Every structure is written in structure tokens, then in C-alpha cells.
Amino acid sequence: MVYKDRTSEFSSLAETIKRKQQQNGVTLGKNKIIPRSQISTFAYAAAKISQGVHETSEKLLQLTNMAKNTDLFMDSSTQMEELTYVIKQDIQSLNREIRALESISKSSSKANKQTEDHSDTIVGFLNLKLVNATKDFKDILEVRTESIKQQQEKLDSFTGQSNSFAYQDNTGSVTSPKEMLRHRSNTNTRDDPYRFDDYNNGNSNNYSDEHSILMPQEMIATNHTAERLRAAEGIASTIHQLEGIFSQLANLVASQNDTIERIDTNIDNSLVNISRGHDSLVKTLANISSNRGLIIKTFLVLIVFLVIFIVFMA
Amino acid sequence: MHVYSISIFKVEPGQNAILLNIVYDVSSFSFWYRNEVRGVLLFVSRETAGRTSVGERVSMEHAQKVCHTTVGSNGLSAAVTTDSEYPSRVAHNLVRMVMEKFQIAHQEAKWKSVQKDTEFPLPELEGILLKYQNPQEADPMLNLQKNLEETMGIVKKTVEQLGQRGERLEDIAAKSNDLNFQSKAFMQNSERLNKCCSYM
């Protein structure tokens, strides 16, 4: 933590001034323009918060060191869990105190704009520090989860047990440390699976100790809700596929409908054509069959011509 | 996929689990070993149930058999031994259901006080054991999944057949097109013939 926290100096200075004023006398109570008690309360609270943040960051540093010390045989997980819990509590209480501080600074009437600005700045600064501390805390927990996973893999490779467990790694879902302040339950769910797994490991060790006659028993760490979720998701995906297939079906049928209409028009056309052709053929047939009448008529015309020709010649 | 036994215990922390009821299905083992198998199943169930804590779902594997068990808040526990292929979700559902049925059938006061193995008869257990031999039918989710997959298969076949139908329809469309042109030609020809006839 490479910053210089001077709020505590300021607040301690304010306190000494307040004490001096109280020693000086009654003027404190009559001076209603600037409610001094409120300022010093604010300063006192701010001092407390900054102290708390400092302590929390120190504990975080300790936690970092412990998390980095990932040896297979030196497992300080209980200490780390205690420390994690303590740090969580601290951060939560600090959060509450900062909110209270904010409300104090807003509720108290400030005659002086500079004091208002100053108190807002202080609150914002404390908030920022807390947010940074939370961010570091989150990083530490991520590192710790990774190291636990690696430890587990090493353990598995040593003992040959297939302890496959699936715990949900929620670190990706938490984006800002402010959200993490509100969604404390995320870290709880992350803590629980590997506590459960420690318990499982402990249990199976008990078994193999006491019933060494039996073959080594293995505990399958089943996450029941995850399995149910998986089954439900499988069903949902099957239904989704069905939906796709049905839409394909509908498309196919629609295109085939077009094809069928083409076929229909073609056949109607050809029906019309054929019937006309048939008619004309029938007519042709009629013509052919009735040609003799025509020839007779033509010959008659010829004979008439001959008669007229002979009449002319005679 | 086999369920070998369903057993109900009264579990008290620190003590042996007390057997309240057990049904077996050891028909898959050869005749001479059946008694031994029954003993082993009872022993495994008792130990597993006795050592699980309240509200914890446990699936212990031992020699390719798995024992699934849960302990309810009132110390009642049911254990189900299956082979390793049996889906554990279905097994745990079975455990829960058996516990509920037992609680409905026998009041808590009756079995809370027993100190050694007593028989609290639950005749439906045999039927349940038989039903759950086939987890696909017994578990509604698996059933649904199976039905959905059947439907998927049928729909896929339908789509294939539709494709073939489409091909045949295309064929018919082409042929009808040809028919159209030919009939037009025929008509023109015969009309020309008809016209020519008068000339001829």
C-alpha cells in the first residue's frame, strides 16, 4: 500500500482542536452556525474508517503471502479461511460505516461549502481505498482458487484417485469490486464447494483407515443441482433442435408446394393444347373424309365451265 | 443399469445406523452368492448411511457398485445401491421419494425410538424397486428425453422422405414441362395440317 494516508492526521488534529475548544468553555454550545460536534464526529468516523481500511489491507497482505505459499504439504487453508472470513466481515462493516459517514455528511447542514466539499472528498477517498482493497481481496481469492485446483490435481496424481469434482468458478462473473461488495454470496458459493471437497477427502480417508479390509472406496462428489441443470439443459437443447428441424420441414414443404403448382399449370396448359390439337385433328379427319363431296362440287363447277365454253364456241 | 437394493435407516450421529426396512434385487447374481451379496449390500448401505451428515447427498462407489444416500433432518435416511451406470440424479430422486413414502406410511414417533433393527413394512417398496430397474421410464426427465429423441428420429426420417418427395416432384415438373411443349407443338402441327387440308 504505497500511499500516504493523511486523513488520520487531519482528523487527529481536528480532535485536538475540538478538545481545546471544549476546554475553552461554553462557546461550543452557543455556536450554532457551524455545528462543531458534527464535524468532529465526522472526522472521528472518517479516522476510524481509514484505520479499519489500513488494518484490512494489512490482513490482505498477510493473506496474499499465505496464498502464494502453496506447498503441497504446508496447507494453511484453515488459517486462510479464517482470515478470509475476518477480512470479509471487516470489509462489510467498513462499507456500512462509509455509508453511515456519507449519510452523516449529507444530513448535517454545512454552512461552509468548503467543508462540504472536503467531507465529500474524504468520503470518496475512503470509498476508493475500500474499493481497491476489495479488488485486491478478489484477486487473492482467485489466486487461491487456482492454487487449490492445482493442489488437488497434484494430490490426484499422487494418490491415483479420480476425485473429479466440478465446482462453479464464479470469479469471471463478478466484474467490479463494488458489485462484489453487494454480492457477497458469490464468494460463499465459491468457498463451499472446496470446503465440501475437503470434507469428502477427509471422509474417504476415514473409510480407508477403518475398513482396510475392503477395497479402497471412492467418493464421487456429485453436485446434484448441476446434474439436474444439465439434464434440463439437454432437454431444452433437444427441443431447440426439434424446432430447427420443424422449420426446415416447413421450408421444404413450402418449396415443394411451388413445384406442385408449376406442375399443375404445365399440365393444364398441355391439356388445353392437346384438346385443341385433338379438335383440329378431328376436323382434319372430317375434312379428309368429306373431300369427295368437295371434288364432286369442283367437277360440277368444271362441267358448268365446259358447258359455258361449248356454248361460247357454238 | 440395475438397482440392487433400497434400504431405510434411522441415523444418529456417532452410532450405527438402525435398519428400518430393506428390499433386494439380487437376481443378477448367481444363486449361490445371493445371500453373501445381500449381506454386503446391507453392510455397505448401513455404513454409508451412518456416516453421511444431514442434508448431504452422497454417492459412494465400491467395487463397481454405487451406494446413493441422503439423510433427512429428522434422522431418517434411505440408501439405494445401484451399479455404476445408473444415473445418480435418478438414484437420489428415488432416495428422496422412498424417504417421503416411509414418512407418510409410518409416523415419526413410531420409528424415532427404536434402538435395533426393526421391520417397518412398506409394501410399495418392492413395486418401486421393480419400476426403477428401468430408469428411463421411472424418471420423468429421462422419459421426456427419450421421447424427445424418438420424436427427433422420426422427424428426421420425415425430413428425409420429404427430400425424396421433393426430388420426385421436380422430376414430375420437368416431365410436365416437356409434355406442355410437346402438346403445343402437336397442336400447332395439327392446326397447320388442318389449314393445309383446304389447300390440299
Coordinates of N, CA, C and O in Angstrom, one line a residue, chain B residues 125-185:
Chain B
L125 N -42.4 -50.7 -1.6 CA -41.0 -50.7 -1.9 C -40.7 -51.7 -3.0 O -39.9 -51.4 -3.9
E126 N -41.3 -52.9 -3.0 CA -41.0 -53.9 -4.0 C -41.3 -53.4 -5.4 O -40.6 -53.5 -6.3
G127 N -42.6 -52.8 -5.4 CA -43.0 -52.3 -6.7 C -42.1 -51.2 -7.2 O -41.8 -51.1 -8.4
I128 N -41.7 -50.3 -6.3 CA -40.8 -49.2 -6.7 C -39.5 -49.7 -7.2 O -39.0 -49.2 -8.2
L129 N -39.0 -50.7 -6.4 CA -37.7 -51.3 -6.9 C -37.8 -51.8 -8.3 O -36.9 -51.6 -9.1
L130 N -38.9 -52.5 -8.5 CA -39.1 -53.1 -9.9 C -39.2 -52.0 -10.9 O -38.5 -52.0 -12.0
K131 N -39.9 -50.9 -10.6 CA -40.1 -49.8 -11.5 C -38.8 -49.1 -11.9 O -38.6 -48.8 -13.0
Y132 N -38.0 -48.9 -10.8 CA -36.8 -48.2 -11.0 C -35.7 -49.0 -11.7 O -34.6 -48.4 -11.9
Q133 N -35.9 -50.3 -11.9 CA -34.9 -51.0 -12.7 C -34.7 -50.4 -14.0 O -33.6 -50.5 -14.6
N134 N -35.7 -49.8 -14.5 CA -35.5 -49.1 -15.8 C -35.6 -47.6 -15.6 O -36.7 -47.1 -15.6
P135 N -34.5 -47.0 -15.5 CA -34.6 -45.6 -15.1 C -35.2 -44.7 -16.1 O -35.7 -43.6 -15.8
Q136 N -35.2 -45.1 -17.4 CA -35.7 -44.3 -18.4 C -37.2 -44.0 -18.2 O -37.7 -43.0 -18.4
E137 N -37.9 -45.1 -17.8 CA -39.4 -44.9 -17.6 C -39.7 -44.3 -16.3 O -40.6 -43.5 -16.1
A138 N -38.9 -44.6 -15.2 CA -39.3 -44.2 -13.9 C -39.0 -42.7 -13.7 O -39.8 -42.0 -13.1
D139 N -37.9 -42.2 -14.3 CA -37.6 -40.8 -14.1 C -38.3 -39.9 -15.2 O -38.0 -40.2 -16.3
P140 N -39.1 -39.0 -14.8 CA -39.8 -38.3 -15.9 C -38.9 -37.5 -16.8 O -39.2 -37.4 -18.0
M141 N -37.8 -37.0 -16.3 CA -36.9 -36.2 -17.1 C -36.3 -37.1 -18.2 O -36.2 -36.8 -19.4
L142 N -35.8 -38.3 -17.7 CA -35.2 -39.2 -18.7 C -36.2 -39.7 -19.7 O -35.9 -39.9 -20.9
N143 N -37.5 -39.9 -19.2 CA -38.5 -40.3 -20.1 C -38.8 -39.3 -21.1 O -38.9 -39.6 -22.3
L144 N -38.9 -38.1 -20.7 CA -39.1 -37.0 -21.6 C -38.0 -36.9 -22.7 O -38.2 -36.8 -23.9
Q145 N -36.7 -37.1 -22.2 CA -35.6 -37.0 -23.1 C -35.7 -38.1 -24.1 O -35.5 -37.9 -25.3
K146 N -36.1 -39.3 -23.6 CA -36.2 -40.5 -24.5 C -37.2 -40.2 -25.6 O -37.0 -40.4 -26.8
N147 N -38.4 -39.7 -25.1 CA -39.5 -39.4 -26.1 C -39.1 -38.4 -27.1 O -39.3 -38.5 -28.3
L148 N -38.4 -37.4 -26.6 CA -37.9 -36.3 -27.5 C -37.0 -36.8 -28.5 O -37.0 -36.5 -29.7
E149 N -36.1 -37.7 -28.1 CA -35.1 -38.3 -29.0 C -35.8 -39.2 -30.1 O -35.5 -39.1 -31.3
E150 N -36.8 -39.9 -29.6 CA -37.6 -40.7 -30.6 C -38.2 -39.8 -31.6 O -38.2 -40.1 -32.8
T151 N -38.9 -38.8 -31.1 CA -39.5 -37.8 -32.0 C -38.5 -37.2 -33.0 O -38.8 -37.1 -34.1
M152 N -37.4 -36.9 -32.4 CA -36.3 -36.3 -33.3 C -36.0 -37.3 -34.4 O -35.9 -36.9 -35.6
G153 N -35.9 -38.6 -34.1 CA -35.5 -39.6 -35.1 C -36.6 -39.6 -36.2 O -36.4 -39.6 -37.4
I154 N -37.9 -39.7 -35.7 CA -39.0 -39.8 -36.6 C -39.0 -38.5 -37.5 O -39.2 -38.6 -38.7
V155 N -38.8 -37.4 -36.9 CA -38.9 -36.1 -37.7 C -37.8 -36.1 -38.7 O -38.0 -35.7 -39.8
K156 N -36.6 -36.6 -38.3 CA -35.5 -36.6 -39.3 C -35.8 -37.5 -40.4 O -35.6 -37.2 -41.6
K157 N -36.4 -38.7 -40.1 CA -36.8 -39.6 -41.2 C -37.8 -38.9 -42.1 O -37.8 -39.0 -43.4
T158 N -38.8 -38.2 -41.5 CA -39.8 -37.5 -42.3 C -39.1 -36.5 -43.2 O -39.5 -36.4 -44.4
V159 N -38.1 -35.8 -42.6 CA -37.5 -34.8 -43.5 C -36.8 -35.4 -44.6 O -36.8 -34.9 -45.8
E160 N -36.1 -36.6 -44.4 CA -35.5 -37.3 -45.5 C -36.5 -37.7 -46.6 O -36.3 -37.5 -47.8
Q161 N -37.6 -38.2 -46.1 CA -38.6 -38.6 -47.1 C -39.2 -37.4 -47.8 O -39.5 -37.5 -49.0
L162 N -39.3 -36.3 -47.1 CA -39.8 -35.1 -47.8 C -38.8 -34.7 -48.9 O -39.2 -34.2 -50.0
G163 N -37.5 -34.9 -48.6 CA -36.5 -34.6 -49.6 C -36.7 -35.4 -50.8 O -36.7 -34.9 -52.0
Q164 N -36.9 -36.7 -50.6 CA -37.1 -37.6 -51.8 C -38.4 -37.2 -52.5 O -38.4 -37.2 -53.8
R165 N -39.4 -36.9 -51.8 CA -40.7 -36.4 -52.4 C -40.4 -35.2 -53.2 O -40.9 -35.1 -54.4
G166 N -39.6 -34.3 -52.7 CA -39.2 -33.1 -53.5 C -38.5 -33.4 -54.8 O -38.8 -32.9 -55.8
E167 N -37.6 -34.4 -54.7 CA -36.9 -34.8 -55.9 C -37.9 -35.4 -56.9 O -37.9 -35.0 -58.1
R168 N -38.8 -36.2 -56.5 CA -39.8 -36.8 -57.4 C -40.7 -35.7 -58.0 O -41.0 -35.8 -59.2
L169 N -41.0 -34.8 -57.2 CA -41.9 -33.7 -57.7 C -41.2 -32.9 -58.7 O -41.7 -32.5 -59.7
E170 N -39.9 -32.7 -58.5 CA -39.1 -32.0 -59.5 C -39.1 -32.7 -60.8 O -39.3 -32.2 -61.9
D171 N -38.9 -34.1 -60.7 CA -38.9 -34.9 -61.9 C -40.2 -34.7 -62.6 O -40.3 -34.5 -63.9
I172 N -41.3 -34.8 -61.9 CA -42.7 -34.7 -62.5 C -42.8 -33.3 -63.1 O -43.3 -33.2 -64.2
A173 N -42.3 -32.3 -62.5 CA -42.4 -31.0 -63.0 C -41.7 -30.9 -64.4 O -42.2 -30.3 -65.3
A174 N -40.5 -31.5 -64.4 CA -39.7 -31.5 -65.7 C -40.5 -32.2 -66.8 O -40.7 -31.7 -67.9
K175 N -41.1 -33.3 -66.4 CA -41.8 -34.1 -67.4 C -43.0 -33.4 -67.9 O -43.4 -33.4 -69.1
S176 N -43.7 -32.7 -66.9 CA -44.9 -32.0 -67.3 C -44.6 -30.8 -68.2 O -45.3 -30.4 -69.1
N177 N -43.4 -30.2 -68.0 CA -42.9 -29.1 -68.8 C -42.7 -29.6 -70.2 O -43.2 -29.0 -71.2
D178 N -42.0 -30.8 -70.3 CA -41.9 -31.4 -71.7 C -43.2 -31.6 -72.3 O -43.4 -31.4 -73.5
L179 N -44.1 -32.2 -71.5 CA -45.5 -32.5 -72.0 C -46.1 -31.3 -72.6 O -46.7 -31.3 -73.7
N180 N -45.9 -30.2 -71.9 CA -46.5 -28.9 -72.3 C -46.0 -28.5 -73.7 O -46.8 -28.2 -74.6
F181 N -44.7 -28.5 -73.8 CA -44.1 -28.1 -75.1 C -44.6 -29.0 -76.2 O -44.9 -28.6 -77.3
Q182 N -44.5 -30.4 -75.9 CA -44.9 -31.3 -76.9 C -46.3 -31.1 -77.4 O -46.7 -31.2 -78.6
S183 N -47.2 -30.9 -76.4 CA -48.6 -30.7 -76.8 C -48.8 -29.5 -77.6 O -49.6 -29.4 -78.5
K184 N -48.0 -28.4 -77.3 CA -48.2 -27.2 -78.0 C -47.7 -27.5 -79.5 O -48.4 -27.0 -80.4
A185 N -46.6 -28.2 -79.6 CA -46.1 -28.5 -81.0 C -47.2 -29.3 -81.7 O -47.4 -29.1 -82.9

